[in-house]
Amino acid sequence: MSSASAALPQPGRTKAFLRLVMIEHSVFALPFAYIAALTAMFQWDKNIHWGRLLLVTICMVGLRTFAMAVNRIIDREIDARNPRTAHRELVTGAMSVKHAWTGALIALVIFLGSAALLNPLCLALAPIAVIPMVVYPYGKRFTNFPQAILGLAQAMGPVGGWLAISGEWSWDAVILGLAVGIWIGGFDLIYACQDVDTDREVGVMSVPARFGIPAAIRGARICHAVTTGLFIWYAVATDAGAFFWFGLMIVAGAFVYEHSIVRPHDLSRLNRAFFSVNGFIGIALFVCALLDLLVRGLTV
C-alpha cells in the first residue's frame, strides 16, 4: 500500500457493513409488515402494542440484513465482473468476507432472538423464512426466474408481521404477502434489465438475459397488475375503509407512472423507477393504511 493510499481515511467496519447491505432499502418491505401487524392489532383489541411492533421491526431488519449480506458474499465474484457492481465493498476490499459473515450471523441471531420473544409459532417458522434468503442468490445460477425466489422471500414479511401479533395463521396476511412478493419480483425484473449484456457474458440467468428486455418489461407490467388486484382483494378481505382505498389509487397511479418512464429501449430513468417510485409506493400505502385503521378505531 502506498503512503498516499494509507493516508486516506478508511471507513469503519460497521459503516462499510451498512453500505454493503444497503440498510436504507428496508423501506421496500418494512411498511407492509407494519400494515399486517397493525391490522392484526386492530382485529385483536384495537390497540397498538408498541413493544411487539418494535420486535417486528427488529425481526424484519435483522432478516433482511442477513439476506443482503449473504447475497453479497455469495455473489462477490459475479459482482467483480460487472462494472455496475464492481464498487461493492467485498469486491474493493472495503470489507472482508470474514467480517461480512460475522455481520450476517449477528443479524441472524438478532432475527431468531426477536422471533423467540414474540411467540412460539414465530420462532418455529423463523428457520423456514431463512431458506429462500439463502437460496435466492444461487437462483441466478440454475433458473431464468430468480425473481420468483425473491418474491417468495419478500412475501414472508407481511405474513410474519401478522403472526407476530396474532400467533395464528392468517390467509388475509397471505394475500398481502403475495401482493408484496409479486410487486418486488416485478420491479426486480425491471432492475435486472440494466445488466443484460454482462449477465449474458458472465452466464448469469435472468428473465431479461434469457428472453430479452421487452419481455421482462411486459412481465413486470403483468406482475404489477396482479399486485394491484391482490391489494384490492386484501382491502375487501379486511373490510378496509376509505383511506386505504385512496392509498390503492395512489399505488395504481405510481405503477402507471413507473411503467411510463421505463421502456424497453429507454432505461435512462430506471433508477428513478426502482428507488424513488417503489419506495414511495410502500410509504404511501402504509400511511394511508395507518390513517384508515386510526379512523376506524385503532388506539395509539
PDB file of C-alpha atoms in Angstrom:
ATOM      1  CA  MET A   1       0.000   0.000   0.000  1.00  0.00           C
ATOM      2  CA  SER A   2       1.409   3.438  -0.936  1.00  0.00           C
ATOM      3  CA  SER A   3       1.818   6.199   1.643  1.00  0.00           C
ATOM      4  CA  ALA A   4      -0.826   8.223  -0.197  1.00  0.00           C
ATOM      5  CA  SER A   5      -3.425   5.469  -0.035  1.00  0.00           C
ATOM      6  CA  ALA A   6      -2.518   4.683   3.545  1.00  0.00           C
ATOM      7  CA  ALA A   7      -3.220   8.299   4.447  1.00  0.00           C
ATOM      8  CA  LEU A   8      -6.755   8.078   3.143  1.00  0.00           C
ATOM      9  CA  PRO A   9      -9.342   7.548   5.866  1.00  0.00           C
ATOM     10  CA  GLN A  10     -10.718   4.003   5.859  1.00  0.00           C
ATOM     11  CA  PRO A  11     -14.411   3.567   6.614  1.00  0.00           C
ATOM     12  CA  GLY A  12     -15.298   1.797   9.835  1.00  0.00           C
ATOM     13  CA  ARG A  13     -16.375  -1.793   9.586  1.00  0.00           C
ATOM     14  CA  THR A  14     -19.895  -1.038  10.787  1.00  0.00           C
ATOM     15  CA  LYS A  15     -20.335   1.750   8.257  1.00  0.00           C
ATOM     16  CA  ALA A  16     -18.970  -0.455   5.492  1.00  0.00           C
ATOM     17  CA  PHE A  17     -21.303  -3.283   6.503  1.00  0.00           C
ATOM     18  CA  LEU A  18     -24.339  -0.989   6.478  1.00  0.00           C
ATOM     19  CA  ARG A  19     -23.359   0.141   2.981  1.00  0.00           C
ATOM     20  CA  LEU A  20     -22.869  -3.479   1.970  1.00  0.00           C
ATOM     21  CA  VAL A  21     -26.408  -4.486   2.973  1.00  0.00           C
ATOM     22  CA  MET A  22     -27.957  -1.182   1.800  1.00  0.00           C
ATOM     23  CA  ILE A  23     -29.850  -0.834   5.070  1.00  0.00           C
ATOM     24  CA  GLU A  24     -31.935   2.035   3.675  1.00  0.00           C
ATOM     25  CA  HIS A  25     -33.676  -0.369   1.283  1.00  0.00           C
ATOM     26  CA  SER A  26     -35.656  -1.751   4.222  1.00  0.00           C
ATOM     27  CA  VAL A  27     -38.205   0.880   3.131  1.00  0.00           C
ATOM     28  CA  PHE A  28     -39.438  -1.510   0.427  1.00  0.00           C
ATOM     29  CA  ALA A  29     -40.717  -4.351   2.623  1.00  0.00           C
ATOM     30  CA  LEU A  30     -40.956  -2.951   6.163  1.00  0.00           C
ATOM     31  CA  PRO A  31     -44.101  -0.799   5.598  1.00  0.00           C
ATOM     32  CA  PHE A  32     -46.067  -3.881   4.557  1.00  0.00           C
ATOM     33  CA  ALA A  33     -45.028  -5.811   7.650  1.00  0.00           C
ATOM     34  CA  TYR A  34     -46.330  -2.826   9.627  1.00  0.00           C
ATOM     35  CA  ILE A  35     -49.619  -2.843   7.702  1.00  0.00           C
ATOM     36  CA  ALA A  36     -50.095  -6.537   8.515  1.00  0.00           C
ATOM     37  CA  ALA A  37     -49.097  -6.134  12.163  1.00  0.00           C
ATOM     38  CA  LEU A  38     -51.304  -3.091  12.734  1.00  0.00           C
ATOM     39  CA  THR A  39     -54.271  -4.733  11.017  1.00  0.00           C
ATOM     40  CA  ALA A  40     -53.826  -7.776  13.258  1.00  0.00           C
ATOM     41  CA  MET A  41     -53.740  -5.463  16.289  1.00  0.00           C
ATOM     42  CA  PHE A  42     -56.901  -3.754  15.097  1.00  0.00           C
ATOM     43  CA  GLN A  43     -58.679  -7.097  14.780  1.00  0.00           C
ATOM     44  CA  TRP A  44     -57.307  -8.277  18.134  1.00  0.00           C
ATOM     45  CA  ASP A  45     -58.098  -5.434  20.557  1.00  0.00           C
ATOM     46  CA  LYS A  46     -57.795  -2.190  18.537  1.00  0.00           C
ATOM     47  CA  ASN A  47     -54.676  -1.125  20.460  1.00  0.00           C
ATOM     48  CA  ILE A  48     -51.171  -0.525  19.138  1.00  0.00           C
ATOM     49  CA  HIS A  49     -48.740  -2.733  21.063  1.00  0.00           C
ATOM     50  CA  TRP A  50     -45.516  -0.802  20.716  1.00  0.00           C
ATOM     51  CA  GLY A  51     -43.290  -3.491  22.191  1.00  0.00           C
ATOM     52  CA  ARG A  52     -44.438  -6.042  19.646  1.00  0.00           C
ATOM     53  CA  LEU A  53     -44.175  -3.514  16.849  1.00  0.00           C
ATOM     54  CA  LEU A  54     -40.570  -2.888  17.872  1.00  0.00           C
ATOM     55  CA  LEU A  55     -39.859  -6.619  17.801  1.00  0.00           C
ATOM     56  CA  VAL A  56     -41.430  -6.857  14.338  1.00  0.00           C
ATOM     57  CA  THR A  57     -39.094  -4.070  13.204  1.00  0.00           C
ATOM     58  CA  ILE A  58     -36.045  -5.814  14.659  1.00  0.00           C
ATOM     59  CA  CYS A  59     -37.079  -9.125  13.070  1.00  0.00           C
ATOM     60  CA  MET A  60     -37.572  -7.584   9.644  1.00  0.00           C
ATOM     61  CA  VAL A  61     -34.366  -5.572   9.647  1.00  0.00           C
ATOM     62  CA  GLY A  62     -32.394  -8.493  11.095  1.00  0.00           C
ATOM     63  CA  LEU A  63     -33.593 -10.975   8.484  1.00  0.00           C
ATOM     64  CA  ARG A  64     -33.197  -8.541   5.610  1.00  0.00           C
ATOM     65  CA  THR A  65     -29.680  -7.635   6.771  1.00  0.00           C
ATOM     66  CA  PHE A  66     -28.739 -11.313   6.927  1.00  0.00           C
ATOM     67  CA  ALA A  67     -30.208 -11.897   3.462  1.00  0.00           C
ATOM     68  CA  MET A  68     -28.391  -8.961   1.861  1.00  0.00           C
ATOM     69  CA  ALA A  69     -25.065  -9.858   3.466  1.00  0.00           C
ATOM     70  CA  VAL A  70     -25.309 -13.480   2.310  1.00  0.00           C
ATOM     71  CA  ASN A  71     -26.316 -12.275  -1.149  1.00  0.00           C
ATOM     72  CA  ARG A  72     -23.255 -10.050  -1.384  1.00  0.00           C
ATOM     73  CA  ILE A  73     -20.939 -12.789  -0.083  1.00  0.00           C
ATOM     74  CA  ILE A  74     -22.211 -15.439  -2.500  1.00  0.00           C
ATOM     75  CA  ASP A  75     -22.254 -13.031  -5.474  1.00  0.00           C
ATOM     76  CA  ARG A  76     -18.921 -11.307  -4.861  1.00  0.00           C
ATOM     77  CA  GLU A  77     -17.184 -12.968  -7.832  1.00  0.00           C
ATOM     78  CA  ILE A  78     -20.078 -12.141 -10.156  1.00  0.00           C
ATOM     79  CA  ASP A  79     -20.140  -8.573  -8.797  1.00  0.00           C
ATOM     80  CA  ALA A  80     -16.443  -8.202  -9.593  1.00  0.00           C
ATOM     81  CA  ARG A  81     -17.138  -8.920 -13.274  1.00  0.00           C
ATOM     82  CA  ASN A  82     -19.987  -6.416 -13.571  1.00  0.00           C
ATOM     83  CA  PRO A  83     -18.969  -2.728 -13.961  1.00  0.00           C
ATOM     84  CA  ARG A  84     -22.156  -1.647 -12.150  1.00  0.00           C
ATOM     85  CA  THR A  85     -21.372  -3.700  -9.045  1.00  0.00           C
ATOM     86  CA  ALA A  86     -17.579  -3.701  -9.097  1.00  0.00           C
ATOM     87  CA  HIS A  87     -17.516  -0.956  -6.457  1.00  0.00           C
ATOM     88  CA  ARG A  88     -19.234  -3.083  -3.811  1.00  0.00           C
ATOM     89  CA  GLU A  89     -17.381  -3.463  -0.546  1.00  0.00           C
ATOM     90  CA  LEU A  90     -16.477  -7.153  -0.854  1.00  0.00           C
ATOM     91  CA  VAL A  91     -15.054  -6.512  -4.326  1.00  0.00           C
ATOM     92  CA  THR A  92     -12.999  -3.447  -3.446  1.00  0.00           C
ATOM     93  CA  GLY A  93     -11.781  -4.855  -0.139  1.00  0.00           C
ATOM     94  CA  ALA A  94     -13.512  -2.219   1.991  1.00  0.00           C
ATOM     95  CA  MET A  95     -14.922  -5.216   3.901  1.00  0.00           C
ATOM     96  CA  SER A  96     -13.530  -8.725   4.222  1.00  0.00           C
ATOM     97  CA  VAL A  97     -15.599 -11.849   3.704  1.00  0.00           C
ATOM     98  CA  LYS A  98     -14.911 -12.814   7.320  1.00  0.00           C
ATOM     99  CA  HIS A  99     -16.351  -9.569   8.652  1.00  0.00           C
ATOM    100  CA  ALA A 100     -19.329  -9.811   6.285  1.00  0.00           C
ATOM    101  CA  TRP A 101     -20.091 -13.292   7.606  1.00  0.00           C
ATOM    102  CA  THR A 102     -19.753 -12.003  11.156  1.00  0.00           C
ATOM    103  CA  GLY A 103     -22.281  -9.257  10.479  1.00  0.00           C
ATOM    104  CA  ALA A 104     -24.618 -11.706   8.741  1.00  0.00           C
ATOM    105  CA  LEU A 105     -24.554 -14.162  11.626  1.00  0.00           C
ATOM    106  CA  ILE A 106     -25.115 -11.399  14.190  1.00  0.00           C
ATOM    107  CA  ALA A 107     -28.143 -10.252  12.169  1.00  0.00           C
ATOM    108  CA  LEU A 108     -29.423 -13.847  12.044  1.00  0.00           C
ATOM    109  CA  VAL A 109     -29.105 -14.238  15.815  1.00  0.00           C
ATOM    110  CA  ILE A 110     -30.955 -10.944  16.312  1.00  0.00           C
ATOM    111  CA  PHE A 111     -33.729 -12.150  13.996  1.00  0.00           C
ATOM    112  CA  LEU A 112     -34.120 -15.500  15.741  1.00  0.00           C
ATOM    113  CA  GLY A 113     -33.941 -13.908  19.189  1.00  0.00           C
ATOM    114  CA  SER A 114     -36.631 -11.378  18.326  1.00  0.00           C
ATOM    115  CA  ALA A 115     -38.838 -14.111  16.867  1.00  0.00           C
ATOM    116  CA  ALA A 116     -38.455 -16.090  20.091  1.00  0.00           C
ATOM    117  CA  LEU A 117     -39.601 -13.082  22.116  1.00  0.00           C
ATOM    118  CA  LEU A 118     -42.747 -12.717  20.001  1.00  0.00           C
ATOM    119  CA  ASN A 119     -44.379 -16.138  20.280  1.00  0.00           C
ATOM    120  CA  PRO A 120     -43.608 -19.867  19.826  1.00  0.00           C
ATOM    121  CA  LEU A 121     -45.094 -20.012  16.316  1.00  0.00           C
ATOM    122  CA  CYS A 122     -42.841 -17.187  15.086  1.00  0.00           C
ATOM    123  CA  LEU A 123     -39.791 -18.984  16.469  1.00  0.00           C
ATOM    124  CA  ALA A 124     -40.856 -22.298  14.936  1.00  0.00           C
ATOM    125  CA  LEU A 125     -41.372 -20.743  11.489  1.00  0.00           C
ATOM    126  CA  ALA A 126     -38.336 -18.444  11.610  1.00  0.00           C
ATOM    127  CA  PRO A 127     -35.890 -21.004  10.133  1.00  0.00           C
ATOM    128  CA  ILE A 128     -38.267 -21.528   7.196  1.00  0.00           C
ATOM    129  CA  ALA A 129     -38.121 -17.789   6.463  1.00  0.00           C
ATOM    130  CA  VAL A 130     -34.330 -18.005   6.249  1.00  0.00           C
ATOM    131  CA  ILE A 131     -34.290 -20.657   3.494  1.00  0.00           C
ATOM    132  CA  PRO A 132     -35.325 -18.520   0.469  1.00  0.00           C
ATOM    133  CA  MET A 133     -32.962 -15.774   1.646  1.00  0.00           C
ATOM    134  CA  VAL A 134     -30.037 -18.158   1.158  1.00  0.00           C
ATOM    135  CA  VAL A 135     -31.411 -19.852  -1.962  1.00  0.00           C
ATOM    136  CA  TYR A 136     -32.113 -16.603  -3.833  1.00  0.00           C
ATOM    137  CA  PRO A 137     -28.500 -15.598  -4.654  1.00  0.00           C
ATOM    138  CA  TYR A 138     -27.928 -19.092  -6.051  1.00  0.00           C
ATOM    139  CA  GLY A 139     -31.136 -18.823  -8.104  1.00  0.00           C
ATOM    140  CA  LYS A 140     -29.491 -16.904 -10.909  1.00  0.00           C
ATOM    141  CA  ARG A 141     -27.179 -19.891 -11.369  1.00  0.00           C
ATOM    142  CA  PHE A 142     -29.866 -22.514 -12.026  1.00  0.00           C
ATOM    143  CA  THR A 143     -33.081 -20.763 -13.147  1.00  0.00           C
ATOM    144  CA  ASN A 144     -34.116 -17.996 -15.513  1.00  0.00           C
ATOM    145  CA  PHE A 145     -36.648 -16.879 -12.910  1.00  0.00           C
ATOM    146  CA  PRO A 146     -34.678 -15.904  -9.786  1.00  0.00           C
ATOM    147  CA  GLN A 147     -37.197 -13.090  -9.211  1.00  0.00           C
ATOM    148  CA  ALA A 148     -39.741 -15.774  -8.249  1.00  0.00           C
ATOM    149  CA  ILE A 149     -37.486 -16.835  -5.371  1.00  0.00           C
ATOM    150  CA  LEU A 150     -37.015 -13.193  -4.379  1.00  0.00           C
ATOM    151  CA  GLY A 151     -40.777 -12.705  -4.421  1.00  0.00           C
ATOM    152  CA  LEU A 152     -41.279 -15.724  -2.158  1.00  0.00           C
ATOM    153  CA  ALA A 153     -38.725 -14.364   0.282  1.00  0.00           C
ATOM    154  CA  GLN A 154     -40.353 -10.937   0.362  1.00  0.00           C
ATOM    155  CA  ALA A 155     -43.860 -12.383   0.717  1.00  0.00           C
ATOM    156  CA  MET A 156     -42.921 -13.672   4.153  1.00  0.00           C
ATOM    157  CA  GLY A 157     -42.689 -10.165   5.628  1.00  0.00           C
ATOM    158  CA  PRO A 158     -46.416  -9.390   5.931  1.00  0.00           C
ATOM    159  CA  VAL A 159     -47.196 -12.981   6.926  1.00  0.00           C
ATOM    160  CA  GLY A 160     -44.590 -12.780   9.678  1.00  0.00           C
ATOM    161  CA  GLY A 161     -45.841  -9.366  10.784  1.00  0.00           C
ATOM    162  CA  TRP A 162     -49.350 -10.753  11.260  1.00  0.00           C
ATOM    163  CA  LEU A 163     -48.138 -13.923  13.011  1.00  0.00           C
ATOM    164  CA  ALA A 164     -46.081 -11.773  15.374  1.00  0.00           C
ATOM    165  CA  ILE A 165     -49.263 -10.215  16.717  1.00  0.00           C
ATOM    166  CA  SER A 166     -51.900 -12.931  16.496  1.00  0.00           C
ATOM    167  CA  GLY A 167     -49.788 -16.044  16.889  1.00  0.00           C
ATOM    168  CA  GLU A 168     -52.146 -17.661  14.385  1.00  0.00           C
ATOM    169  CA  TRP A 169     -52.109 -18.262  10.627  1.00  0.00           C
ATOM    170  CA  SER A 170     -53.998 -15.689   8.548  1.00  0.00           C
ATOM    171  CA  TRP A 171     -54.985 -16.012   4.894  1.00  0.00           C
ATOM    172  CA  ASP A 172     -55.526 -12.247   4.804  1.00  0.00           C
ATOM    173  CA  ALA A 173     -51.822 -11.869   5.561  1.00  0.00           C
ATOM    174  CA  VAL A 174     -51.025 -14.370   2.804  1.00  0.00           C
ATOM    175  CA  ILE A 175     -52.931 -12.218   0.301  1.00  0.00           C
ATOM    176  CA  LEU A 176     -50.917  -9.175   1.344  1.00  0.00           C
ATOM    177  CA  GLY A 177     -47.710 -11.200   1.309  1.00  0.00           C
ATOM    178  CA  LEU A 178     -48.366 -12.407  -2.233  1.00  0.00           C
ATOM    179  CA  ALA A 179     -49.059  -8.832  -3.320  1.00  0.00           C
ATOM    180  CA  VAL A 180     -45.749  -7.663  -1.876  1.00  0.00           C
ATOM    181  CA  GLY A 181     -43.797 -10.604  -3.266  1.00  0.00           C
ATOM    182  CA  ILE A 182     -45.166 -10.199  -6.800  1.00  0.00           C
ATOM    183  CA  TRP A 183     -44.657  -6.420  -6.598  1.00  0.00           C
ATOM    184  CA  ILE A 184     -40.991  -6.733  -5.606  1.00  0.00           C
ATOM    185  CA  GLY A 185     -40.395  -9.560  -8.076  1.00  0.00           C
ATOM    186  CA  GLY A 186     -41.892  -7.343 -10.770  1.00  0.00           C
ATOM    187  CA  PHE A 187     -39.712  -4.336 -10.139  1.00  0.00           C
ATOM    188  CA  ASP A 188     -36.655  -6.587  -9.858  1.00  0.00           C
ATOM    189  CA  LEU A 189     -37.443  -7.696 -13.414  1.00  0.00           C
ATOM    190  CA  ILE A 190     -37.062  -4.056 -14.406  1.00  0.00           C
ATOM    191  CA  TYR A 191     -33.893  -3.622 -12.359  1.00  0.00           C
ATOM    192  CA  ALA A 192     -32.275  -6.680 -13.963  1.00  0.00           C
ATOM    193  CA  CYS A 193     -32.649  -5.134 -17.415  1.00  0.00           C
ATOM    194  CA  GLN A 194     -29.605  -2.930 -16.894  1.00  0.00           C
ATOM    195  CA  ASP A 195     -27.312  -5.977 -16.560  1.00  0.00           C
ATOM    196  CA  VAL A 196     -28.421  -7.919 -19.650  1.00  0.00           C
ATOM    197  CA  ASP A 197     -25.143  -7.720 -21.576  1.00  0.00           C
ATOM    198  CA  THR A 198     -22.970  -8.531 -18.569  1.00  0.00           C
ATOM    199  CA  ASP A 199     -25.275 -11.323 -17.411  1.00  0.00           C
ATOM    200  CA  ARG A 200     -25.130 -12.995 -20.814  1.00  0.00           C
ATOM    201  CA  GLU A 201     -21.348 -12.680 -20.897  1.00  0.00           C
ATOM    202  CA  VAL A 202     -20.845 -13.971 -17.356  1.00  0.00           C
ATOM    203  CA  GLY A 203     -23.535 -16.640 -17.563  1.00  0.00           C
ATOM    204  CA  VAL A 204     -25.936 -15.174 -15.002  1.00  0.00           C
ATOM    205  CA  MET A 205     -29.503 -16.348 -15.597  1.00  0.00           C
ATOM    206  CA  SER A 206     -32.475 -13.980 -15.560  1.00  0.00           C
ATOM    207  CA  VAL A 207     -35.635 -13.182 -17.495  1.00  0.00           C
ATOM    208  CA  PRO A 208     -34.065 -10.218 -19.367  1.00  0.00           C
ATOM    209  CA  ALA A 209     -30.920 -12.213 -20.192  1.00  0.00           C
ATOM    210  CA  ARG A 210     -32.901 -15.207 -21.465  1.00  0.00           C
ATOM    211  CA  PHE A 211     -35.976 -13.628 -23.041  1.00  0.00           C
ATOM    212  CA  GLY A 212     -34.898 -10.026 -23.664  1.00  0.00           C
ATOM    213  CA  ILE A 213     -35.678  -6.646 -22.151  1.00  0.00           C
ATOM    214  CA  PRO A 214     -39.106  -6.172 -23.817  1.00  0.00           C
ATOM    215  CA  ALA A 215     -40.302  -9.491 -22.360  1.00  0.00           C
ATOM    216  CA  ALA A 216     -39.018  -8.508 -18.905  1.00  0.00           C
ATOM    217  CA  ILE A 217     -40.824  -5.150 -19.050  1.00  0.00           C
ATOM    218  CA  ARG A 218     -44.042  -6.874 -20.111  1.00  0.00           C
ATOM    219  CA  GLY A 219     -43.593  -9.367 -17.292  1.00  0.00           C
ATOM    220  CA  ALA A 220     -43.165  -6.531 -14.789  1.00  0.00           C
ATOM    221  CA  ARG A 221     -46.349  -4.880 -16.027  1.00  0.00           C
ATOM    222  CA  ILE A 222     -48.262  -8.129 -15.569  1.00  0.00           C
ATOM    223  CA  CYS A 223     -46.780  -8.547 -12.081  1.00  0.00           C
ATOM    224  CA  HIS A 224     -47.859  -5.073 -11.045  1.00  0.00           C
ATOM    225  CA  ALA A 225     -51.348  -5.551 -12.468  1.00  0.00           C
ATOM    226  CA  VAL A 226     -51.640  -8.739 -10.389  1.00  0.00           C
ATOM    227  CA  THR A 227     -50.254  -6.874  -7.378  1.00  0.00           C
ATOM    228  CA  THR A 228     -52.962  -4.232  -7.714  1.00  0.00           C
ATOM    229  CA  GLY A 229     -55.598  -6.958  -7.875  1.00  0.00           C
ATOM    230  CA  LEU A 230     -54.228  -8.613  -4.741  1.00  0.00           C
ATOM    231  CA  PHE A 231     -54.178  -5.288  -2.879  1.00  0.00           C
ATOM    232  CA  ILE A 232     -57.841  -4.867  -3.779  1.00  0.00           C
ATOM    233  CA  TRP A 233     -58.569  -8.405  -2.575  1.00  0.00           C
ATOM    234  CA  TYR A 234     -56.794  -7.646   0.715  1.00  0.00           C
ATOM    235  CA  ALA A 235     -58.806  -4.441   1.139  1.00  0.00           C
ATOM    236  CA  VAL A 236     -62.069  -6.338   0.652  1.00  0.00           C
ATOM    237  CA  ALA A 237     -60.991  -9.222   2.915  1.00  0.00           C
ATOM    238  CA  THR A 238     -60.088  -6.873   5.787  1.00  0.00           C
ATOM    239  CA  ASP A 239     -63.052  -4.507   5.325  1.00  0.00           C
ATOM    240  CA  ALA A 240     -60.692  -1.605   4.654  1.00  0.00           C
ATOM    241  CA  GLY A 241     -62.060   1.908   4.707  1.00  0.00           C
ATOM    242  CA  ALA A 242     -61.815   4.978   2.505  1.00  0.00           C
ATOM    243  CA  PHE A 243     -58.240   5.927   3.358  1.00  0.00           C
ATOM    244  CA  PHE A 244     -56.903   2.509   2.367  1.00  0.00           C
ATOM    245  CA  TRP A 245     -58.800   2.634  -0.906  1.00  0.00           C
ATOM    246  CA  PHE A 246     -57.374   6.079  -1.516  1.00  0.00           C
ATOM    247  CA  GLY A 247     -53.935   4.598  -0.913  1.00  0.00           C
ATOM    248  CA  LEU A 248     -54.631   1.948  -3.537  1.00  0.00           C
ATOM    249  CA  MET A 249     -55.476   4.690  -6.035  1.00  0.00           C
ATOM    250  CA  ILE A 250     -52.095   6.289  -5.284  1.00  0.00           C
ATOM    251  CA  VAL A 251     -50.353   2.934  -5.751  1.00  0.00           C
ATOM    252  CA  ALA A 252     -52.104   2.312  -9.062  1.00  0.00           C
ATOM    253  CA  GLY A 253     -51.085   5.775 -10.252  1.00  0.00           C
ATOM    254  CA  ALA A 254     -47.499   5.144  -9.183  1.00  0.00           C
ATOM    255  CA  PHE A 255     -47.452   1.887 -11.151  1.00  0.00           C
ATOM    256  CA  VAL A 256     -48.699   3.675 -14.251  1.00  0.00           C
ATOM    257  CA  TYR A 257     -46.023   6.350 -13.827  1.00  0.00           C
ATOM    258  CA  GLU A 258     -43.293   3.758 -13.209  1.00  0.00           C
ATOM    259  CA  HIS A 259     -44.081   1.921 -16.419  1.00  0.00           C
ATOM    260  CA  SER A 260     -44.396   5.129 -18.381  1.00  0.00           C
ATOM    261  CA  ILE A 261     -40.808   6.146 -17.628  1.00  0.00           C
ATOM    262  CA  VAL A 262     -39.194   2.742 -18.233  1.00  0.00           C
ATOM    263  CA  ARG A 263     -39.393   1.424 -21.754  1.00  0.00           C
ATOM    264  CA  PRO A 264     -37.567  -1.447 -23.488  1.00  0.00           C
ATOM    265  CA  HIS A 265     -35.389   0.944 -25.489  1.00  0.00           C
ATOM    266  CA  ASP A 266     -35.059   3.647 -22.832  1.00  0.00           C
ATOM    267  CA  LEU A 267     -33.732   2.622 -19.412  1.00  0.00           C
ATOM    268  CA  SER A 268     -32.317   6.058 -18.602  1.00  0.00           C
ATOM    269  CA  ARG A 269     -34.813   6.576 -15.764  1.00  0.00           C
ATOM    270  CA  LEU A 270     -34.639   3.048 -14.387  1.00  0.00           C
ATOM    271  CA  ASN A 271     -33.109   4.101 -11.075  1.00  0.00           C
ATOM    272  CA  ARG A 272     -35.892   6.636 -10.535  1.00  0.00           C
ATOM    273  CA  ALA A 273     -38.457   3.900 -11.124  1.00  0.00           C
ATOM    274  CA  PHE A 274     -36.670   1.405  -8.901  1.00  0.00           C
ATOM    275  CA  PHE A 275     -35.661   3.522  -5.928  1.00  0.00           C
ATOM    276  CA  SER A 276     -37.925   6.570  -5.862  1.00  0.00           C
ATOM    277  CA  VAL A 277     -41.240   5.213  -7.149  1.00  0.00           C
ATOM    278  CA  ASN A 278     -41.145   1.878  -5.353  1.00  0.00           C
ATOM    279  CA  GLY A 279     -40.001   3.467  -2.111  1.00  0.00           C
ATOM    280  CA  PHE A 280     -42.883   5.931  -2.438  1.00  0.00           C
ATOM    281  CA  ILE A 281     -45.378   3.094  -3.007  1.00  0.00           C
ATOM    282  CA  GLY A 282     -44.524   1.376   0.263  1.00  0.00           C
ATOM    283  CA  ILE A 283     -44.579   4.525   2.355  1.00  0.00           C
ATOM    284  CA  ALA A 284     -47.732   5.934   0.748  1.00  0.00           C
ATOM    285  CA  LEU A 285     -49.773   2.778   1.248  1.00  0.00           C
ATOM    286  CA  PHE A 286     -48.551   2.415   4.835  1.00  0.00           C
ATOM    287  CA  VAL A 287     -49.539   5.984   5.700  1.00  0.00           C
ATOM    288  CA  CYS A 288     -52.975   5.513   4.148  1.00  0.00           C
ATOM    289  CA  ALA A 289     -53.442   2.139   5.857  1.00  0.00           C
ATOM    290  CA  LEU A 290     -52.468   3.617   9.223  1.00  0.00           C
ATOM    291  CA  LEU A 291     -54.861   6.550   8.803  1.00  0.00           C
ATOM    292  CA  ASP A 292     -57.595   4.129   7.826  1.00  0.00           C
ATOM    293  CA  LEU A 293     -57.063   1.983  10.933  1.00  0.00           C
ATOM    294  CA  LEU A 294     -56.930   5.052  13.199  1.00  0.00           C
ATOM    295  CA  VAL A 295     -60.163   6.425  11.763  1.00  0.00           C
ATOM    296  CA  ARG A 296     -61.813   3.042  12.251  1.00  0.00           C
ATOM    297  CA  GLY A 297     -60.820   2.919  15.914  1.00  0.00           C
ATOM    298  CA  LEU A 298     -57.222   1.778  16.320  1.00  0.00           C
ATOM    299  CA  THR A 299     -55.917   3.335  19.541  1.00  0.00           C
ATOM    300  CA  VAL A 300     -52.389   4.686  19.761  1.00  0.00           C
TER     301      VAL A 300
END
